[in-house]
CSV table of C-alpha atoms in Angstrom, one decimal:
chain,number,residue,atom,x,y,z
A,29,UNK,CA,-28.5,22.9,-26.6
A,30,UNK,CA,-28.3,21.7,-30.2
A,31,UNK,CA,-31.0,20.1,-31.8
A,32,UNK,CA,-28.4,17.3,-33.2
A,33,UNK,CA,-29.0,14.5,-31.1
A,34,UNK,CA,-25.5,13.1,-30.9
A,35,UNK,CA,-23.0,15.8,-31.8
A,36,UNK,CA,-19.6,14.7,-32.4
A,37,UNK,CA,-17.2,14.6,-29.5
A,38,UNK,CA,-15.0,17.4,-31.2
A,39,UNK,CA,-17.3,19.4,-30.0
A,40,UNK,CA,-19.0,17.9,-27.4
A,41,UNK,CA,-15.2,18.6,-25.5
A,42,UNK,CA,-14.0,21.3,-27.8
A,43,UNK,CA,-13.2,24.0,-24.7
A,44,UNK,CA,-11.0,20.7,-23.1
A,45,UNK,CA,-9.5,20.5,-26.5
A,46,UNK,CA,-8.4,23.8,-27.1
A,47,UNK,CA,-7.3,24.5,-23.5
A,48,UNK,CA,-4.8,21.3,-24.1
A,49,UNK,CA,-4.0,22.6,-27.3
A,50,UNK,CA,-3.4,26.6,-25.5
A,51,UNK,CA,-1.1,24.8,-22.9
A,52,UNK,CA,0.8,21.8,-24.8
A,53,UNK,CA,4.5,22.1,-25.4
A,54,UNK,CA,5.0,18.8,-26.5
A,55,UNK,CA,6.4,17.0,-29.2
A,56,UNK,CA,3.8,16.4,-31.6
A,57,UNK,CA,3.8,13.6,-34.5
A,58,UNK,CA,3.0,15.2,-38.3
A,59,UNK,CA,-0.1,16.4,-38.7
A,60,UNK,CA,-1.2,15.9,-34.6
A,61,UNK,CA,-3.1,18.4,-33.4
A,62,UNK,CA,-1.4,17.4,-29.7
A,63,UNK,CA,1.7,15.9,-28.2
A,64,UNK,CA,0.9,11.9,-27.4
A,65,UNK,CA,1.4,13.4,-23.8
A,66,UNK,CA,-1.7,15.8,-24.3
A,67,UNK,CA,-3.7,12.8,-25.7
A,68,UNK,CA,-3.7,10.6,-22.8
A,69,UNK,CA,-4.4,13.6,-20.8
A,70,UNK,CA,-7.3,14.4,-22.5
A,71,UNK,CA,-8.6,10.5,-22.5
A,72,UNK,CA,-7.2,9.5,-19.1
A,73,UNK,CA,-8.4,13.2,-17.3
A,74,UNK,CA,-6.5,15.7,-15.4
A,75,UNK,CA,-5.6,19.4,-15.4
A,76,UNK,CA,-3.8,21.7,-18.3
A,77,UNK,CA,-0.9,23.9,-17.3
A,78,UNK,CA,-2.9,27.0,-16.9
A,79,UNK,CA,-5.4,24.8,-14.0
A,80,UNK,CA,-8.1,23.7,-16.5
A,81,UNK,CA,-10.1,20.7,-15.8
A,82,UNK,CA,-9.9,17.9,-18.2
A,83,UNK,CA,-12.7,15.4,-17.9
A,84,UNK,CA,-11.8,11.4,-17.9
A,85,UNK,CA,-12.8,9.9,-21.3
A,86,UNK,CA,-12.0,6.5,-20.3
A,87,UNK,CA,-11.7,5.1,-16.7
A,88,UNK,CA,-9.0,2.2,-16.5
A,89,UNK,CA,-5.5,1.6,-16.8
A,90,UNK,CA,-3.5,4.3,-18.2
A,91,UNK,CA,-0.5,2.0,-19.6
A,92,UNK,CA,-3.8,0.9,-22.0
A,93,UNK,CA,-4.5,4.2,-24.0
A,94,UNK,CA,-0.7,5.4,-23.4
A,95,UNK,CA,0.1,1.7,-25.4
A,96,UNK,CA,-2.6,3.0,-28.0
A,97,UNK,CA,-1.6,6.6,-28.6
A,98,UNK,CA,2.4,4.9,-29.1
A,99,UNK,CA,0.8,2.6,-31.6
A,100,UNK,CA,-0.9,5.7,-33.8
A,101,UNK,CA,2.7,7.7,-33.4
A,102,UNK,CA,3.9,4.9,-35.7
A,103,UNK,CA,3.1,3.8,-39.2
A,104,UNK,CA,1.1,0.5,-37.5
A,105,UNK,CA,-2.5,0.6,-37.7
A,106,UNK,CA,-4.1,0.2,-34.1
A,107,UNK,CA,-6.9,-2.5,-33.1
A,108,UNK,CA,-8.7,-1.9,-30.1
A,109,UNK,CA,-10.1,-5.7,-29.4
A,110,UNK,CA,-12.3,-6.6,-26.1
A,111,UNK,CA,-15.9,-8.0,-25.4
A,112,UNK,CA,-18.8,-5.8,-25.9
A,113,UNK,CA,-19.5,-3.0,-23.9
A,114,UNK,CA,-15.7,-2.2,-23.0
A,115,UNK,CA,-15.8,1.2,-24.8
A,116,UNK,CA,-13.6,0.1,-27.5
A,117,UNK,CA,-15.8,2.5,-30.0
A,118,UNK,CA,-16.1,5.4,-27.4
A,119,UNK,CA,-12.1,5.1,-27.1
A,120,UNK,CA,-11.9,5.1,-30.5
A,121,UNK,CA,-13.7,8.1,-31.7
A,122,UNK,CA,-11.9,10.5,-28.9
A,123,UNK,CA,-8.7,9.0,-30.1
A,124,UNK,CA,-9.6,10.4,-33.5
A,125,UNK,CA,-11.2,13.7,-32.0
A,126,UNK,CA,-7.9,14.1,-30.3
A,127,UNK,CA,-5.1,13.5,-32.7
A,128,UNK,CA,-6.7,14.6,-35.5
A,129,UNK,CA,-9.8,16.8,-34.7
A,130,UNK,CA,-11.9,14.5,-36.9
A,131,UNK,CA,-13.7,11.6,-35.4
A,132,UNK,CA,-16.3,11.5,-38.4
A,133,UNK,CA,-14.2,9.4,-41.2
A,134,UNK,CA,-15.3,6.2,-39.9
A,135,UNK,CA,-16.3,2.8,-41.8
A,136,UNK,CA,-19.4,0.4,-40.0
A,137,UNK,CA,-18.2,-2.8,-41.0
A,138,UNK,CA,-21.0,-5.2,-41.6
A,139,UNK,CA,-21.6,-8.7,-43.6
A,140,UNK,CA,-22.9,-6.2,-46.4
A,141,UNK,CA,-19.7,-4.3,-46.5
A,142,UNK,CA,-17.9,-4.4,-50.1
A,143,UNK,CA,-14.6,-3.5,-51.2
A,144,UNK,CA,-16.3,-0.3,-53.1
A,145,UNK,CA,-17.0,0.4,-49.6
A,146,UNK,CA,-13.6,0.3,-48.1
A,147,UNK,CA,-11.4,1.7,-51.4
A,148,UNK,CA,-13.5,4.4,-53.4
A,149,UNK,CA,-16.8,4.0,-55.5
A,150,UNK,CA,-17.9,5.7,-58.6
A,151,UNK,CA,-20.1,8.9,-59.9
A,152,UNK,CA,-21.8,6.6,-62.4
A,153,UNK,CA,-23.2,10.3,-64.0
A,154,UNK,CA,-19.6,11.0,-64.4
A,155,UNK,CA,-18.1,7.3,-65.3
A,156,UNK,CA,-20.5,7.5,-68.6
A,157,UNK,CA,-20.3,10.8,-69.6
A,158,UNK,CA,-16.5,11.3,-69.5
A,159,UNK,CA,-15.4,8.0,-68.9
A,160,UNK,CA,-12.5,7.0,-65.7
A,161,UNK,CA,-11.0,10.1,-63.8
A,162,UNK,CA,-10.3,11.7,-60.8
A,163,UNK,CA,-13.1,13.5,-60.8
A,164,UNK,CA,-15.8,10.8,-61.2
A,165,UNK,CA,-14.3,8.8,-58.1
A,166,UNK,CA,-16.1,9.4,-55.2
A,167,UNK,CA,-13.7,9.2,-51.9
A,168,UNK,CA,-14.5,7.2,-48.9
A,169,UNK,CA,-13.5,8.0,-45.6
A,170,UNK,CA,-10.5,6.0,-45.6
A,171,UNK,CA,-9.5,7.5,-49.0
A,172,UNK,CA,-10.1,10.9,-47.7
A,173,UNK,CA,-8.3,10.4,-44.7
A,174,UNK,CA,-5.2,9.1,-46.7
A,175,UNK,CA,-5.4,12.0,-48.7
A,176,UNK,CA,-5.2,14.5,-45.4
A,177,UNK,CA,-3.0,12.6,-43.4
A,178,UNK,CA,-5.7,11.6,-40.9
A,179,UNK,CA,-7.4,8.5,-39.2
A,180,UNK,CA,-10.0,7.0,-40.0
A,181,UNK,CA,-11.7,4.1,-38.0
A,182,UNK,CA,-13.3,0.6,-38.8
A,183,UNK,CA,-16.1,-0.5,-36.6
A,184,UNK,CA,-16.4,-3.9,-36.0
A,185,UNK,CA,-14.1,-4.8,-38.1
A,186,UNK,CA,-14.7,-8.6,-38.0
A,187,UNK,CA,-18.1,-8.1,-39.4
A,188,UNK,CA,-16.5,-7.9,-43.1
A,189,UNK,CA,-16.1,-11.0,-45.0
A,190,UNK,CA,-12.5,-12.0,-45.0
A,191,UNK,CA,-12.2,-11.0,-48.6
A,192,UNK,CA,-13.0,-7.8,-47.9
A,193,UNK,CA,-10.8,-7.2,-44.6
A,194,UNK,CA,-7.8,-8.3,-47.2
A,195,UNK,CA,-8.5,-5.1,-49.2
A,196,UNK,CA,-7.0,-3.4,-46.4
A,197,UNK,CA,-3.5,-5.1,-46.7
A,198,UNK,CA,-1.9,-3.2,-49.0
A,199,UNK,CA,-3.1,0.1,-47.6
A,200,UNK,CA,-1.3,-0.6,-44.5
A,201,UNK,CA,1.8,-2.2,-45.6
A,202,UNK,CA,2.3,0.2,-49.0
A,203,UNK,CA,0.8,3.3,-47.8
A,204,UNK,CA,-1.2,3.2,-50.9
A,205,UNK,CA,-4.4,2.7,-52.7
A,206,UNK,CA,-4.1,1.4,-56.3
A,207,UNK,CA,-6.8,2.5,-58.5
A,208,UNK,CA,-6.2,0.4,-61.4
A,209,UNK,CA,-9.6,1.7,-63.6
A,210,UNK,CA,-6.9,5.0,-64.2
A,211,UNK,CA,-3.4,3.1,-63.9
A,212,UNK,CA,-2.9,5.1,-60.9
A,213,UNK,CA,-2.6,4.8,-57.2
A,214,UNK,CA,-3.9,7.3,-54.0
A,215,UNK,CA,-0.9,7.8,-51.6
A,216,UNK,CA,-1.4,8.1,-48.0
A,217,UNK,CA,-0.1,11.4,-46.4
A,218,UNK,CA,2.0,11.7,-43.8
A,219,UNK,CA,-0.2,11.3,-40.2
A,220,UNK,CA,-2.4,8.6,-41.9
A,221,UNK,CA,-3.4,5.7,-39.9
A,222,UNK,CA,-6.6,3.2,-39.2
A,223,UNK,CA,-8.3,2.6,-35.5
A,224,UNK,CA,-10.2,-0.5,-35.9
A,225,UNK,CA,-12.4,-1.9,-33.0
A,226,UNK,CA,-13.4,-5.8,-33.2
A,227,UNK,CA,-14.9,-7.7,-30.3
A,228,UNK,CA,-13.9,-11.3,-29.6
A,229,UNK,CA,-17.4,-12.6,-28.4
A,230,UNK,CA,-20.3,-12.0,-30.9
A,231,UNK,CA,-21.1,-15.1,-32.9
A,232,UNK,CA,-20.7,-14.8,-36.7
A,233,UNK,CA,-17.7,-13.4,-37.0
A,234,UNK,CA,-15.1,-13.8,-39.4
A,235,UNK,CA,-11.2,-14.6,-38.2
A,236,UNK,CA,-8.7,-11.9,-39.5
A,237,UNK,CA,-6.1,-13.4,-41.9
A,238,UNK,CA,-2.7,-13.8,-40.4
A,239,UNK,CA,-1.3,-11.3,-42.8
A,240,UNK,CA,-3.6,-8.6,-41.7
A,241,UNK,CA,-3.1,-9.3,-38.0
A,242,UNK,CA,0.1,-8.7,-38.7
A,243,UNK,CA,-0.4,-4.8,-40.0
A,244,UNK,CA,-2.3,-4.0,-36.6
A,245,UNK,CA,-0.9,-3.4,-32.9
A,246,UNK,CA,-3.5,-5.4,-30.7
A,247,UNK,CA,-4.8,-3.4,-27.6
A,248,UNK,CA,-7.3,-5.2,-25.3
A,249,UNK,CA,-9.7,-3.1,-23.4
A,250,UNK,CA,-10.9,-5.3,-20.9
A,251,UNK,CA,-13.7,-5.2,-18.3
A,252,UNK,CA,-13.6,-3.2,-15.0
A,253,UNK,CA,-11.4,-4.8,-12.9
A,254,UNK,CA,-13.3,-4.1,-9.4
A,255,UNK,CA,-17.2,-3.4,-8.5
A,256,UNK,CA,-16.2,-0.5,-7.5
A,257,UNK,CA,-14.4,1.0,-10.8
A,258,UNK,CA,-17.6,-0.6,-12.9
A,259,UNK,CA,-19.4,1.9,-10.6
A,260,UNK,CA,-17.7,4.7,-11.2
A,261,UNK,CA,-17.7,4.3,-14.8
A,262,UNK,CA,-21.5,3.9,-14.9
A,263,UNK,CA,-22.2,6.9,-12.8
A,264,UNK,CA,-20.6,9.1,-14.7
A,265,UNK,CA,-21.9,7.8,-17.8
A,266,UNK,CA,-25.4,8.3,-16.3
A,267,UNK,CA,-25.0,11.3,-15.3
A,268,UNK,CA,-23.9,12.6,-18.8
A,269,UNK,CA,-26.5,11.3,-20.6
A,270,UNK,CA,-29.1,12.3,-17.6
A,271,UNK,CA,-27.7,15.6,-18.8
A,272,UNK,CA,-28.2,15.7,-22.5
A,273,UNK,CA,-31.5,13.4,-22.8
A,274,UNK,CA,-32.8,16.2,-19.9
A,275,UNK,CA,-33.5,13.4,-17.5
A,276,UNK,CA,-32.9,14.4,-13.7
A,277,UNK,CA,-30.6,11.8,-11.9
A,278,UNK,CA,-32.1,11.1,-8.1
A,279,UNK,CA,-29.6,11.2,-5.8
A,280,UNK,CA,-30.2,7.3,-4.6
A,281,UNK,CA,-29.3,6.4,-8.0
A,282,UNK,CA,-25.5,5.6,-7.0
A,283,UNK,CA,-27.2,3.0,-4.6
A,284,UNK,CA,-28.9,1.5,-7.3
A,285,UNK,CA,-26.1,1.4,-10.0
A,286,UNK,CA,-24.2,-0.5,-7.4
A,287,UNK,CA,-27.2,-3.2,-7.1
A,288,UNK,CA,-27.1,-3.5,-10.5
A,289,UNK,CA,-23.6,-3.8,-11.0
A,290,UNK,CA,-23.4,-6.5,-8.5
A,291,UNK,CA,-26.3,-8.4,-10.0
A,292,UNK,CA,-24.7,-8.2,-13.5
A,293,UNK,CA,-21.3,-8.7,-12.4
A,294,UNK,CA,-22.0,-12.0,-10.4
A,295,UNK,CA,-24.0,-13.4,-13.5
A,296,UNK,CA,-21.3,-12.4,-15.8
A,297,UNK,CA,-18.7,-14.1,-13.4
A,298,UNK,CA,-20.4,-17.3,-13.1
A,299,UNK,CA,-20.5,-16.7,-9.2
A,300,UNK,CA,-21.5,-14.5,-6.2
A,301,UNK,CA,-19.1,-12.0,-5.6
A,302,UNK,CA,-18.0,-13.3,-2.2
A,303,UNK,CA,-17.4,-16.5,-4.4
A,304,UNK,CA,-19.1,-18.9,-2.2
A,305,UNK,CA,-21.8,-19.9,-4.9
A,306,UNK,CA,-21.2,-21.0,-8.3
A,307,UNK,CA,-23.8,-19.3,-11.1
A,308,UNK,CA,-25.1,-20.7,-14.3
A,309,UNK,CA,-24.2,-17.5,-16.3
A,310,UNK,CA,-26.8,-16.3,-19.3
A,311,UNK,CA,-26.0,-16.0,-23.2
A,312,UNK,CA,-25.6,-12.2,-23.4
A,313,UNK,CA,-22.4,-10.4,-22.3
A,314,UNK,CA,-24.2,-8.1,-19.2
A,315,UNK,CA,-21.5,-5.5,-20.1
A,316,UNK,CA,-20.9,-2.2,-18.4
A,317,UNK,CA,-22.5,-0.6,-21.7
A,318,UNK,CA,-25.7,-2.5,-20.8
A,319,UNK,CA,-25.7,-1.8,-17.3
A,320,UNK,CA,-25.8,1.7,-18.4
A,321,UNK,CA,-28.6,1.2,-20.9
A,322,UNK,CA,-30.8,-0.3,-18.3
A,323,UNK,CA,-30.0,2.9,-15.6
A,324,UNK,CA,-30.9,5.5,-18.2
A,325,UNK,CA,-33.8,3.1,-19.5
A,326,UNK,CA,-34.8,3.2,-15.4
A,327,UNK,CA,-34.0,7.3,-15.2
A,328,UNK,CA,-36.7,7.3,-18.1
A,329,UNK,CA,-39.4,5.2,-16.5
A,330,UNK,CA,-38.4,7.1,-13.2
A,331,UNK,CA,-39.0,11.1,-15.1
A,332,UNK,CA,-42.1,10.3,-17.3
A,333,UNK,CA,-44.1,7.6,-15.2
A,334,UNK,CA,-43.1,7.1,-11.3
A,335,UNK,CA,-43.0,11.4,-10.5
A,336,UNK,CA,-39.0,10.9,-10.7
A,337,UNK,CA,-38.8,8.3,-8.2
A,338,UNK,CA,-36.0,5.5,-9.2
A,339,UNK,CA,-36.3,2.3,-7.5
A,340,UNK,CA,-36.0,-1.7,-8.3
A,341,UNK,CA,-39.9,-0.9,-10.0
A,342,UNK,CA,-38.6,1.3,-12.7
A,343,UNK,CA,-35.2,-0.8,-13.4
A,344,UNK,CA,-36.0,-4.2,-13.4
A,345,UNK,CA,-38.2,-4.3,-17.0
A,346,UNK,CA,-34.6,-3.0,-18.5
A,347,UNK,CA,-32.8,-5.3,-16.8
A,348,UNK,CA,-35.0,-8.5,-17.8
A,349,UNK,CA,-34.4,-7.4,-21.1
A,350,UNK,CA,-30.2,-7.3,-21.0
A,351,UNK,CA,-30.5,-10.4,-19.1
A,352,UNK,CA,-32.5,-12.4,-20.9
A,353,UNK,CA,-31.9,-12.3,-24.9
A,354,UNK,CA,-32.5,-16.5,-24.9
A,355,UNK,CA,-36.2,-16.5,-23.7
A,356,UNK,CA,-35.7,-20.3,-22.6
A,357,UNK,CA,-32.2,-20.5,-21.5
A,358,UNK,CA,-31.5,-17.1,-20.1
A,359,UNK,CA,-35.0,-17.1,-18.4
A,360,UNK,CA,-34.0,-20.7,-16.0
A,361,UNK,CA,-30.6,-18.8,-15.9
A,362,UNK,CA,-32.8,-15.7,-14.2
A,363,UNK,CA,-35.1,-17.6,-12.2
A,364,UNK,CA,-32.3,-19.9,-10.7
A,365,UNK,CA,-30.3,-17.0,-9.5
A,366,UNK,CA,-33.1,-15.4,-8.1
A,367,UNK,CA,-34.1,-18.1,-6.2
A,368,UNK,CA,-30.3,-19.0,-5.0
A,369,UNK,CA,-29.1,-15.3,-4.5
A,370,UNK,CA,-31.7,-12.5,-4.7
A,371,UNK,CA,-34.4,-14.1,-2.3
A,372,UNK,CA,-31.9,-14.7,0.8
A,373,UNK,CA,-29.9,-11.1,0.4
A,374,UNK,CA,-30.5,-7.9,2.2
A,375,UNK,CA,-31.6,-4.9,0.6
A,376,UNK,CA,-32.2,-6.5,-2.9
A,377,UNK,CA,-35.5,-7.4,-1.9
A,378,UNK,CA,-37.1,-5.3,-4.4
A,379,UNK,CA,-35.5,-6.8,-6.9
A,380,UNK,CA,-36.2,-10.5,-6.0
A,381,UNK,CA,-39.8,-9.1,-6.3
A,382,UNK,CA,-40.1,-7.0,-9.2
A,383,UNK,CA,-38.0,-9.2,-11.2
A,384,UNK,CA,-40.1,-11.7,-10.6
A,385,UNK,CA,-43.0,-10.0,-11.5
A,386,UNK,CA,-41.8,-8.9,-14.9
A,387,UNK,CA,-40.4,-12.7,-15.6
């Protein structure tokens, strides 16, 4: 096992990528490592022609991934949109790994991101010694992607200020990056494109300008449609993360996941699963990603402090942290839910008891 905490996905899944490339007979867009059909198989799972199993990286509607891949095969950029925890970054990373073999050309957008972090910077020692020159340019991930005809990922695009976002307009429309200091420009090579992610729920985000929106094809990644689908996703990711963190996964993990998902979906949706009772909703998102984090926290607690026994006692503290973001409002929401729903629900007695204890 590598000492690196988290390897790029193109290294983690290298055997699957190699198997798909070996059997890929489809036409490939310019500078792509594999055909669009093989990229979809890599994301959605399946088998190669020679019988190699390909694990599913995204569990959901196939058409969503097909649309994302088809977009990247054009000159139009892709914007993955959705609430937090819908696997936007995960899908972006795997699309980059499958298409160009590199998922690490990424810019993390924040309120402090400026134009230099998007366009290019300068080696000031070179700049002072010899003046502006190409040798003094410090390439950003975007500039490198343009030069080698590959993909650049922009995470949380709406976290940047609107003026910085609009730096991308010329790149997306003209496929070139002006360098006024050199009276020159960097022209994108064929195969270049951008995958951006943004969520539509967090507070404090910046709206995309209409000019920038027109340069993106928006693909919305939804929350899982059903309880069973969400349980399947969490089971898969918890098993993978348990293996990578050397945390044993007890046999009853799937049962506990089903209970956590039921609680999260009811609080998230504002009603019980049978639709008979309306509930108040907390301020947090209670996404699939948060449910995964809750279960992994429970596995760690069980492994290190509870002799490997995974019960509501090990999960409740992590669950409380996910639900109660606002100490006043969310606490009241959870207290009401415990008394009106969980107290009367068979099989959830332990969660009622332990959540009350830690609340």
